[in-house]
Short mmCIF file of C-alpha atoms and ligand atoms in Angstrom, two decimals:
data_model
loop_
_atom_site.label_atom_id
_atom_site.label_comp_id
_atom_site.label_asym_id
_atom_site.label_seq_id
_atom_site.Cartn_x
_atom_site.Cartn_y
_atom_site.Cartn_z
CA UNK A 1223 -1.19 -3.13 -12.26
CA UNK A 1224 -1.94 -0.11 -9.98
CA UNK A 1225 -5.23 0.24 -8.49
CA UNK A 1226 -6.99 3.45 -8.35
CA UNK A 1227 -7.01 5.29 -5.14
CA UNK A 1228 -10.18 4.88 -3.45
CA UNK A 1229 -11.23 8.96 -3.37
CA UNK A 1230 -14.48 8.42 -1.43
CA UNK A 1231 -12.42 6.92 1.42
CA UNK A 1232 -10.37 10.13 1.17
CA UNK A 1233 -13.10 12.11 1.36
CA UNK A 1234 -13.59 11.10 4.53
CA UNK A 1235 -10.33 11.49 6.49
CA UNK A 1236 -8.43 14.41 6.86
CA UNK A 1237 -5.71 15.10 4.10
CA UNK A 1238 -2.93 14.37 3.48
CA UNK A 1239 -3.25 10.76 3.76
CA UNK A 1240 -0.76 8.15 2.47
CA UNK A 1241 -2.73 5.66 0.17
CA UNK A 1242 -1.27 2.24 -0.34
CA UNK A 1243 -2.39 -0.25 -3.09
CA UNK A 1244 -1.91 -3.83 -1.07
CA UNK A 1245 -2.72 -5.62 -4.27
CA UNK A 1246 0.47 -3.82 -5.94
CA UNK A 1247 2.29 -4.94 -2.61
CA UNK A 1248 1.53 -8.67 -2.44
CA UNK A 1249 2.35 -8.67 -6.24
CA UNK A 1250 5.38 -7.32 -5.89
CA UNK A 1251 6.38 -9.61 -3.48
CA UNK A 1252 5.26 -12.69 -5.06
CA UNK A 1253 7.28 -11.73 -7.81
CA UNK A 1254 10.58 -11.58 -5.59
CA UNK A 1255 9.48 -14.61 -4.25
CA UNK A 1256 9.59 -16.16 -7.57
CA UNK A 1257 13.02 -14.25 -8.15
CA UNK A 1258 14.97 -16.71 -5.75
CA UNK A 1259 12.70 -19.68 -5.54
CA UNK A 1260 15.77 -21.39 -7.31
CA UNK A 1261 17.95 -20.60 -4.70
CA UNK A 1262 17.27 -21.65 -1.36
CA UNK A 1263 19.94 -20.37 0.88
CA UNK A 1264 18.92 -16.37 -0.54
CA UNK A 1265 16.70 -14.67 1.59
CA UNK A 1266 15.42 -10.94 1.13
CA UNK A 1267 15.06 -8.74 4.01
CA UNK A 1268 12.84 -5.76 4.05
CA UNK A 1269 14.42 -2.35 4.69
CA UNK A 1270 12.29 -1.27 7.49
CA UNK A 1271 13.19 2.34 7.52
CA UNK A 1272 11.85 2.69 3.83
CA UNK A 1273 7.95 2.32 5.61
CA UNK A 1274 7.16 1.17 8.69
CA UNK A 1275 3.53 1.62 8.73
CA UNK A 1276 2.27 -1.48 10.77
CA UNK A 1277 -0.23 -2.62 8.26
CA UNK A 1278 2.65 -2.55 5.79
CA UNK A 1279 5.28 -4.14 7.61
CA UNK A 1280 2.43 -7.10 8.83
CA UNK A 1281 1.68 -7.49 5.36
CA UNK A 1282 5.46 -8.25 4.44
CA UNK A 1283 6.01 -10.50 7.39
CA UNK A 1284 3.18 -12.41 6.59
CA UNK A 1285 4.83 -13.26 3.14
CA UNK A 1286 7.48 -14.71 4.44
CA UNK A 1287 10.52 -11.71 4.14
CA UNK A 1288 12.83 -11.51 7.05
CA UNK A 1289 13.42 -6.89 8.40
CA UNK A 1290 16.42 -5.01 8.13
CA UNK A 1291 16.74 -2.75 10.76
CA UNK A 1292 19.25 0.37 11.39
CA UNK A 1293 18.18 1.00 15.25
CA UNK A 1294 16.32 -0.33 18.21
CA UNK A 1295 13.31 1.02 17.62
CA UNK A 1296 13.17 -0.50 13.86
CA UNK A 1297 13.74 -3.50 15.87
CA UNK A 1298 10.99 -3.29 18.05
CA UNK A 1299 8.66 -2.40 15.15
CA UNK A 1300 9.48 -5.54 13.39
CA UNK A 1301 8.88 -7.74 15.98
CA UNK A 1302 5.40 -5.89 16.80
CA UNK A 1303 4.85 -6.88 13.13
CA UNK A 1304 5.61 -10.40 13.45
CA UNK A 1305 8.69 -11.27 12.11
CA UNK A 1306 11.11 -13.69 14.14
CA UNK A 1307 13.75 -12.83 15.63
CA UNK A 1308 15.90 -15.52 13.85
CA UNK A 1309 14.28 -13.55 10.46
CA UNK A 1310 15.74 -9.75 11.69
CA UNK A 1311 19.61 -8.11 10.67
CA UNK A 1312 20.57 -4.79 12.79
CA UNK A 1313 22.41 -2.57 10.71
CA UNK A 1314 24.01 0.98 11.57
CA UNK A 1315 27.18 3.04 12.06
CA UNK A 1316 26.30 4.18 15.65
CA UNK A 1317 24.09 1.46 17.37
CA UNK A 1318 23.33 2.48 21.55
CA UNK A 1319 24.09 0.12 24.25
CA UNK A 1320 20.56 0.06 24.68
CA UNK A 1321 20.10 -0.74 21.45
CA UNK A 1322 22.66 -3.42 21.01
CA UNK A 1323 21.48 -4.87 24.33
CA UNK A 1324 17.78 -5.09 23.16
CA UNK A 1325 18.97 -7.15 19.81
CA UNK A 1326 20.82 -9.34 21.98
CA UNK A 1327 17.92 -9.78 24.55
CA UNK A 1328 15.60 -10.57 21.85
CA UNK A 1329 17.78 -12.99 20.03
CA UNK A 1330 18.09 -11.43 16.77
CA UNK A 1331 19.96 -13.41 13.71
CA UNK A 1332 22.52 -10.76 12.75
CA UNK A 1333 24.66 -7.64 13.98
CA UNK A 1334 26.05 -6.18 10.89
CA UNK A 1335 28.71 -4.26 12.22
CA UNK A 1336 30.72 -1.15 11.03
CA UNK A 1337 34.02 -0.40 13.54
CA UNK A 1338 36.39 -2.11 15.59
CA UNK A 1339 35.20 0.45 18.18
CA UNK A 1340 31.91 -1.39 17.62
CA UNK A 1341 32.98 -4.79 17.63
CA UNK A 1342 34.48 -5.05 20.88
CA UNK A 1343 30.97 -2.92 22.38
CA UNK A 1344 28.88 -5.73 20.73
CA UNK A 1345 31.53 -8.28 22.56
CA UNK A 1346 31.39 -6.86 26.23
CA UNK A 1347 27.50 -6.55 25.87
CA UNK A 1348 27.35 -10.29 24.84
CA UNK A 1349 29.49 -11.67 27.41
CA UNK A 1350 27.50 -9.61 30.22
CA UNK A 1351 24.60 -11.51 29.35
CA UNK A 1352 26.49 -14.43 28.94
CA UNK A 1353 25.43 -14.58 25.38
CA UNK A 1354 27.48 -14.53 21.82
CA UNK A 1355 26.48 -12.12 19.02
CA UNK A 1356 26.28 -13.09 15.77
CA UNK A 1357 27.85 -10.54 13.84
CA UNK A 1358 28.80 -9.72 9.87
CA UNK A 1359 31.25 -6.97 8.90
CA UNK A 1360 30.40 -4.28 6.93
CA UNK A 1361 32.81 -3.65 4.34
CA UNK A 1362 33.10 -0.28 2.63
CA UNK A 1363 33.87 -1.72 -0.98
CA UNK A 1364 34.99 1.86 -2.08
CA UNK A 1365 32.38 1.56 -4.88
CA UNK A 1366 30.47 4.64 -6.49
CA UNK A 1367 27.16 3.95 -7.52
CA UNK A 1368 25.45 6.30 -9.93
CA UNK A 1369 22.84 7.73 -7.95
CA UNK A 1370 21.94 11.28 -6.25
CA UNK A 1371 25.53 12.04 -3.62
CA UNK A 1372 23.63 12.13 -0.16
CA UNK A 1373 22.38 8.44 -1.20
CA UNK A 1374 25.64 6.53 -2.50
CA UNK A 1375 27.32 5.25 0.98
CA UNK A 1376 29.77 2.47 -0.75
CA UNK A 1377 32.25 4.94 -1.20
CA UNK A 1378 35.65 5.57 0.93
CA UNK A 1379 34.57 8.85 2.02
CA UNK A 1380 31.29 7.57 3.41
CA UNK A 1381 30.89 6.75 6.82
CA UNK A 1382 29.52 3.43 6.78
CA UNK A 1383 31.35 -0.05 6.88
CA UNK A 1384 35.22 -0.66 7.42
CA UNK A 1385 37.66 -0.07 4.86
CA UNK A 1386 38.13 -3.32 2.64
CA UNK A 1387 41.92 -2.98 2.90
CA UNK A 1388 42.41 -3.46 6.36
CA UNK A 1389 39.43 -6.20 6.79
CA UNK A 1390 41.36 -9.32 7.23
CA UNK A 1391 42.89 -7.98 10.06
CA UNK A 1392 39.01 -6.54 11.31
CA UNK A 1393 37.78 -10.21 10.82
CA UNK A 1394 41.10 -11.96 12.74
CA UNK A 1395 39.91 -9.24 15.93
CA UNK A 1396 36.05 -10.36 15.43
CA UNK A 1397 37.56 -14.70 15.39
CA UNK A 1398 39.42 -13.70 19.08
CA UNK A 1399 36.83 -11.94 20.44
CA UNK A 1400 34.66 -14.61 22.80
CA UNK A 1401 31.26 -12.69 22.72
CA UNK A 1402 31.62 -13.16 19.19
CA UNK A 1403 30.60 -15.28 16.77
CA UNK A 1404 32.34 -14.29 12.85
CA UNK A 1405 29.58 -15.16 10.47
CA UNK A 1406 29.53 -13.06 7.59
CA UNK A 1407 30.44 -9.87 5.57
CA UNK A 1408 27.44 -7.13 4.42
CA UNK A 1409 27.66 -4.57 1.90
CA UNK A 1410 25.17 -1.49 0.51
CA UNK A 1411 26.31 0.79 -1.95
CA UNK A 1412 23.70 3.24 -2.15
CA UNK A 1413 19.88 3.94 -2.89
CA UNK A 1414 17.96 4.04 -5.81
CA UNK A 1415 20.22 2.45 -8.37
CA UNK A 1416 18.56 1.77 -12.05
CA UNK A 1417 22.35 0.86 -13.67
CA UNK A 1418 22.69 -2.69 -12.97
CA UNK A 1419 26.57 -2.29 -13.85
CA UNK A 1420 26.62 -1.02 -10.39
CA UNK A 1421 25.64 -4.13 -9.14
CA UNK A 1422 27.91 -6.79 -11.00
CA UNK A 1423 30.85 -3.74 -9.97
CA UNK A 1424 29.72 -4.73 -6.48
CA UNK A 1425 30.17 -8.56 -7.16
CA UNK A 1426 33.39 -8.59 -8.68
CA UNK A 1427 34.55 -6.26 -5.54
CA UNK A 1428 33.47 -9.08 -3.09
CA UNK A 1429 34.65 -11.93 -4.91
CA UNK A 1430 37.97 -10.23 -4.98
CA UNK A 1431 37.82 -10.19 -1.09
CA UNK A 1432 36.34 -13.27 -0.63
CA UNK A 1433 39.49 -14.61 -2.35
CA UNK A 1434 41.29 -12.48 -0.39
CA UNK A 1435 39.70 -13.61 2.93
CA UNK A 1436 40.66 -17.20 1.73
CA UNK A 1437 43.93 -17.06 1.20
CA UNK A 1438 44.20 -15.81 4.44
CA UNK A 1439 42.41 -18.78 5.94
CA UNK A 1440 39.48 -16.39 6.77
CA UNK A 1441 35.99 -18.54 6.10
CA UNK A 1442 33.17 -16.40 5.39
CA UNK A 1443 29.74 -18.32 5.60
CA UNK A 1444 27.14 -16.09 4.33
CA UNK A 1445 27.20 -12.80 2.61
CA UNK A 1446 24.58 -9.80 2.10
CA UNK A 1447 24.64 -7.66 -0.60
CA UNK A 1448 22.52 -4.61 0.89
CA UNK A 1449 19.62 -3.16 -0.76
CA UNK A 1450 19.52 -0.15 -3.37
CA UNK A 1451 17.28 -1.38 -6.50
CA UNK A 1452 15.74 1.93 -8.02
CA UNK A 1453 12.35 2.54 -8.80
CA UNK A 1454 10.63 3.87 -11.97
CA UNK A 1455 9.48 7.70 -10.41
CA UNK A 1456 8.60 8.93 -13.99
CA UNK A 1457 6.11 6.78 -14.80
CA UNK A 1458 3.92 5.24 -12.01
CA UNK A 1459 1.38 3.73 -14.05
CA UNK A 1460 3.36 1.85 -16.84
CA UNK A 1461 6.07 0.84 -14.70
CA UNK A 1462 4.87 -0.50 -11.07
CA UNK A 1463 7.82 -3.22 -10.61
CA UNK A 1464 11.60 -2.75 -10.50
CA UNK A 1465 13.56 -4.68 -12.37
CA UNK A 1466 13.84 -7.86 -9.77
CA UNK A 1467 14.63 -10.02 -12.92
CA UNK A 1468 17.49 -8.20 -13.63
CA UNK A 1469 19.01 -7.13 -10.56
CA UNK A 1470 18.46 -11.19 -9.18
CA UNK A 1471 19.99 -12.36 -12.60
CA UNK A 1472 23.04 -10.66 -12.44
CA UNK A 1473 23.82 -12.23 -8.86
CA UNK A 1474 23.39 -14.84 -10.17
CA UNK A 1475 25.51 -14.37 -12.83
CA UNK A 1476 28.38 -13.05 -11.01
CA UNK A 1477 28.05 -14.38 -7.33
CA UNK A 1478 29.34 -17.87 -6.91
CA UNK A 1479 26.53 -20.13 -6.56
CA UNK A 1480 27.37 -21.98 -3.41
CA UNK A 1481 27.24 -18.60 -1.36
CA UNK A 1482 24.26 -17.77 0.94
CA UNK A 1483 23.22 -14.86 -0.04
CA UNK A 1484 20.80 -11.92 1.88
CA UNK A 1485 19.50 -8.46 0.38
CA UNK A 1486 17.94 -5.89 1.96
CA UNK A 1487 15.65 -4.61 0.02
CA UNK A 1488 13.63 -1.36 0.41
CA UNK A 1489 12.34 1.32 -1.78
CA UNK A 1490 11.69 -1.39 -4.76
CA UNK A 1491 9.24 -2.95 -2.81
CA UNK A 1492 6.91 -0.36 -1.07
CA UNK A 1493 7.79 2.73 -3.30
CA UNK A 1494 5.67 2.63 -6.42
CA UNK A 1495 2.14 0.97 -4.07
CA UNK A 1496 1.87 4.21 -2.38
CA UNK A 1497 0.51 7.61 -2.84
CA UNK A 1498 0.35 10.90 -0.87
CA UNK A 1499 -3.05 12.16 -1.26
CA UNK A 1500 -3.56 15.52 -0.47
CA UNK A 1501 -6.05 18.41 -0.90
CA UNK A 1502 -5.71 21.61 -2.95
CA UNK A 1503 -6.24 24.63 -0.92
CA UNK A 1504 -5.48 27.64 -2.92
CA UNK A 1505 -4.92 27.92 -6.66
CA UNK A 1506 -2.85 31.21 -6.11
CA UNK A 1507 -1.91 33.38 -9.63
CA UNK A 1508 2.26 34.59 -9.41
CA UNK A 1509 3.44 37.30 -11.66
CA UNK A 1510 5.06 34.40 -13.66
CA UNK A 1511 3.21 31.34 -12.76
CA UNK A 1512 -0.05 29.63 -11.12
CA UNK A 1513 1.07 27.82 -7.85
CA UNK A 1514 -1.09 25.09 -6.73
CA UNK A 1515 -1.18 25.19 -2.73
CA UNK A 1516 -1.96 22.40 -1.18
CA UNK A 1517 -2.10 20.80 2.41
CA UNK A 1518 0.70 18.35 2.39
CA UNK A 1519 4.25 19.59 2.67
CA UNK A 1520 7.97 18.45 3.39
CA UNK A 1521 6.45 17.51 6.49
CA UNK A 1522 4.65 14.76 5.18
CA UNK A 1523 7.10 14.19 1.49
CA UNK A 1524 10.51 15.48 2.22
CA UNK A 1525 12.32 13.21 -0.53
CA UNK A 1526 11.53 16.44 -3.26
CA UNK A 1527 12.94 19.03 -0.44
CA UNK A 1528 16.20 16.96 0.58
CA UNK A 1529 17.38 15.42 -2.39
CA UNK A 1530 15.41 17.13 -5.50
CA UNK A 1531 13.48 14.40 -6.28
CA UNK A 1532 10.51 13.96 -8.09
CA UNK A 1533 7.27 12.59 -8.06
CA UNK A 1534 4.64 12.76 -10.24
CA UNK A 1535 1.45 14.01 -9.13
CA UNK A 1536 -2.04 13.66 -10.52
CA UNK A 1537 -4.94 15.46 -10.28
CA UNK A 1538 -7.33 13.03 -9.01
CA UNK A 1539 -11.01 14.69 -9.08
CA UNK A 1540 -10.34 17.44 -12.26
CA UNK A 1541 -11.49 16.71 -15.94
CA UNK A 1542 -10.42 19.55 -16.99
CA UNK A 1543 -7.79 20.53 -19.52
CA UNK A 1544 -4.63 20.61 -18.21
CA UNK A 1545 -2.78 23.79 -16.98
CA UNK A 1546 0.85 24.68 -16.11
CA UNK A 1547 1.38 24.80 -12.07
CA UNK A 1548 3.93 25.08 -9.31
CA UNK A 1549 2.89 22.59 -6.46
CA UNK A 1550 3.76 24.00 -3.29
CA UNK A 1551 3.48 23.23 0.37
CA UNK A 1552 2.19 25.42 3.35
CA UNK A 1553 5.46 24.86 4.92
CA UNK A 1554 7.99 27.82 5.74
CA UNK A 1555 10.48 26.83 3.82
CA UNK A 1556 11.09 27.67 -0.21
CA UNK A 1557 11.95 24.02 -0.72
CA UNK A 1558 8.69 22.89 0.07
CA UNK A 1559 7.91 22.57 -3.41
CA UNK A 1560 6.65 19.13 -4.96
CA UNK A 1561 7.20 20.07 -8.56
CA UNK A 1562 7.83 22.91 -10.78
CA UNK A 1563 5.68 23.65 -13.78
CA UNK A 1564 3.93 20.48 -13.75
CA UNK A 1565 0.99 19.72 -16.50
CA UNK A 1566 -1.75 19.19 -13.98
CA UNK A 1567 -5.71 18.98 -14.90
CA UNK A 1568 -6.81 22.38 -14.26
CA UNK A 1569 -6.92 22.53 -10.47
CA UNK A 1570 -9.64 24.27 -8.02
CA UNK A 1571 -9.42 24.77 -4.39
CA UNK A 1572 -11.05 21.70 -2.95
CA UNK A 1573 -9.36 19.34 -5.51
CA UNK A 1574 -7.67 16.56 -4.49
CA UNK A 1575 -3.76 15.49 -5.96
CA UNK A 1576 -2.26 12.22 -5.34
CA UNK A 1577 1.59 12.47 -5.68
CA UNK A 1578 2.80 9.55 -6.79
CA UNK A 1579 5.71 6.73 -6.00
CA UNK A 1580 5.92 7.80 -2.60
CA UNK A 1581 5.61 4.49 -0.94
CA UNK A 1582 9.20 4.45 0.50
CA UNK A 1583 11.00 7.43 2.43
CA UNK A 1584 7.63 8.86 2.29
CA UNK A 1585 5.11 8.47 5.47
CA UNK A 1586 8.42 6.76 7.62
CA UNK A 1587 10.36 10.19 6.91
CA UNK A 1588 7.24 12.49 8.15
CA UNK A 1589 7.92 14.64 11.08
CA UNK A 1590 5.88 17.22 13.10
CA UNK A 1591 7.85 20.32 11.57
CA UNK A 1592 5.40 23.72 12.53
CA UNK A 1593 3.10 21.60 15.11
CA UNK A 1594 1.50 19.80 11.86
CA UNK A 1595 -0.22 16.44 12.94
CA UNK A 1596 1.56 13.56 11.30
CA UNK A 1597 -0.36 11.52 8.38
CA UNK A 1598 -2.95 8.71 8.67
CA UNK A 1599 -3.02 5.79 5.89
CA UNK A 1600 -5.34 3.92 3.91
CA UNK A 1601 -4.54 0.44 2.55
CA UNK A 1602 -6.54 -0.55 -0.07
C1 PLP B 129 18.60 1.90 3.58
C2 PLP B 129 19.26 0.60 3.59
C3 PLP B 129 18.79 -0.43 2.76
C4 PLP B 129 17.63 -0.27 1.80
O1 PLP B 129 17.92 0.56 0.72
P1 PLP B 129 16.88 0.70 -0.47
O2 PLP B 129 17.54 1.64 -1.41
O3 PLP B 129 15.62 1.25 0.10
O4 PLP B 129 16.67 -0.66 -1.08
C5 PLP B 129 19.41 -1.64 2.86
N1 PLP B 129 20.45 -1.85 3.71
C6 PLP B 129 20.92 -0.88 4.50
C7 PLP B 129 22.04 -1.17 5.40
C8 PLP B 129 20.35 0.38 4.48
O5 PLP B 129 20.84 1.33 5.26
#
């Protein structure tokens, strides 16, 4: 169930403001929770990067799920937040000395790790501290998922992770090195995946290397399957959960049962409890269309700009009968555009739109583009 945003605490704070329904949250992750309560070695770990607002992250800390984090400063955020250190994994194809040097400082539980290049960076840095990394390979499974191009990174052509082929001999470099402890192998294939094909493709991929692996003599103790469970951005009100039961059954179904096994999971859990609420300045008439002009922009929403993806957006204070409308930004840039002939309640300069599902990538991808203040919150 989605709770209404609260429009007199709008009313007083400037616009745009992210709105987050906690009550979705904590339901949402109770219902992970429940997902894996019969299996004791899995643990989820929240994608920072998908929100780091600190009320946010507190809130997922305090139920119990351990932070991914892709850089130093994700790192620092988590721990501000309260997670353990023991609970944190540092992921990333281009991690800073500084960085690296901060996770091993702080004791974190896991360096997944993407090059040879990287390795041996990880194992000087360790042994000047006189410390040992724990470290898991990333493994580029050469897997497509079916999801937008600039969000599949499983692939061969992708950056991230080292090529499966040549990972035995990756993993007998990680066993010599002495700064180095071998623990594990990680995967992600990609964001907001809905077909769960993609996932059991992804099993079958590492059992065939954890065979592989074996035969070699390689032991492997844990492995971490990455995050990427889609969200339902078409209809916010009827569908406010992913599909945990299916994406944790067919692990289940397809992943030894033995195996430790960690996700990362993001966007499924913060992306349908939030909102960006924003305030309708102009209601301006084209030669072929009405465009609705309001005060947030890619600035504060970029997902629709960089990837053409939508949200749907509300009119929050209109009861009027609906109209057709562009929804633009103030921002100089034609793909500041938040939808194209959307059905909107008839909308008047003052009105207020909540654009919807925009919990994850949202508030953590806002930047100062043209001087613009970046956006407050309001957990409700
Ligand atoms: C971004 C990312 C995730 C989270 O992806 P979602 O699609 O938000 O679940 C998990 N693991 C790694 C390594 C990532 O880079």
């Amino acid at each position: 169930m989605m709770a209404p945003v609260p429009i007199d605490r709008v009313r007083e704070v400037r616009t745009p403001v992210y709105c987050y329904d906690t009550s979705l949250l904590k339901e949402t992750l109770e219902t992970v929770r429940f997902h894996i309560s019969d299996r004791p070695s899995w643990k989820v770990h929240y994608a920072v990067k998908a929100n780091f607002n600190p009320g946010i992250l507190k809130l997922i800390a305090s139920a119990g799920l351990g932070a991914d984090c892709v850089s130093g400063g994700e790192v620092r955020a988590a721990l501000d937040a309260g997670f353990a250190p023991s609970d944190i994994v540092y992921a990333g194809v281009g991690k800073s000395d500084e960085e690296i040097l901060l996770g091993l400082d702080e004791g974190i539980s896991r360096f997944n790790v993407e090059s040879v290049a990287e390795l041996k960076v990880i194992d000087t840095l360790a042994r000047s501290r006189g410390k040992v990394a724990p470290v898991s390979l990333r493994v580029n499974p050469d897997i497509g998922a079916h999801t937008h191009a600039n969000i599949t990174t499983g692939l061969a052509e992708n950056k991230f992770g080292i090529y499966h082929g040549i990972l035995p001999d990756v993993v007998r470099i990680a066993l010599s090195l002495k700064g180095i402890e071998f623990k594990g192998l990680h995967f992600h294939i990609g964001s907001q995946i809905l077909d769960m094909a993609d996932f059991s493709t992804l099993c079958n991929r590492i059992a065939d290397i954890l065979g592989r692996l074996d035969t070699e003599g390689l032991p492997v103790s844990d492995i971490n399957v990455g995050g990427g469970l889609g969200i339902d951005y078409y209809n916010p009100d009827d569908i406010t959960m992913a599909s945990f039961g299916a994406y944790f059954s067919t692990f289940k179904r397809h992943l030894r049962s033995d195996l430790p096994v960690h996700f990362e999971l993001g966007r499924s859990i913060v992306g349908p409890c939030g909102s960006l609420v924003c305030k309708v300045l102009y209601v301006k008439e084209g030669l072929t269309r009405k465009f609705a002009v309001v005060d947030a922009g890619m600035t504060e929403l970029i997902r629709p700009a960089l990837y053409g993806a939508y949200h749907h957006i509300d009119n929050l204070t209109s009861m009027m009968p609906e109209e057709k409308y562009d929804v633009v930004g103030p921002i100089c840039e034609s793909s500041d555009v938040f939808g194209k002939a959307r059905m909107l309640r008839c909308c008047r300069r003052g009105d207020y739109l909540a654009i919807r599902s925009a919990g994850a990538y949202g508030e953590s991808m806002a930047s100062s583009y043209n001087c613009r203040p970046l956006p407050g919150s309001i957990l409700y």
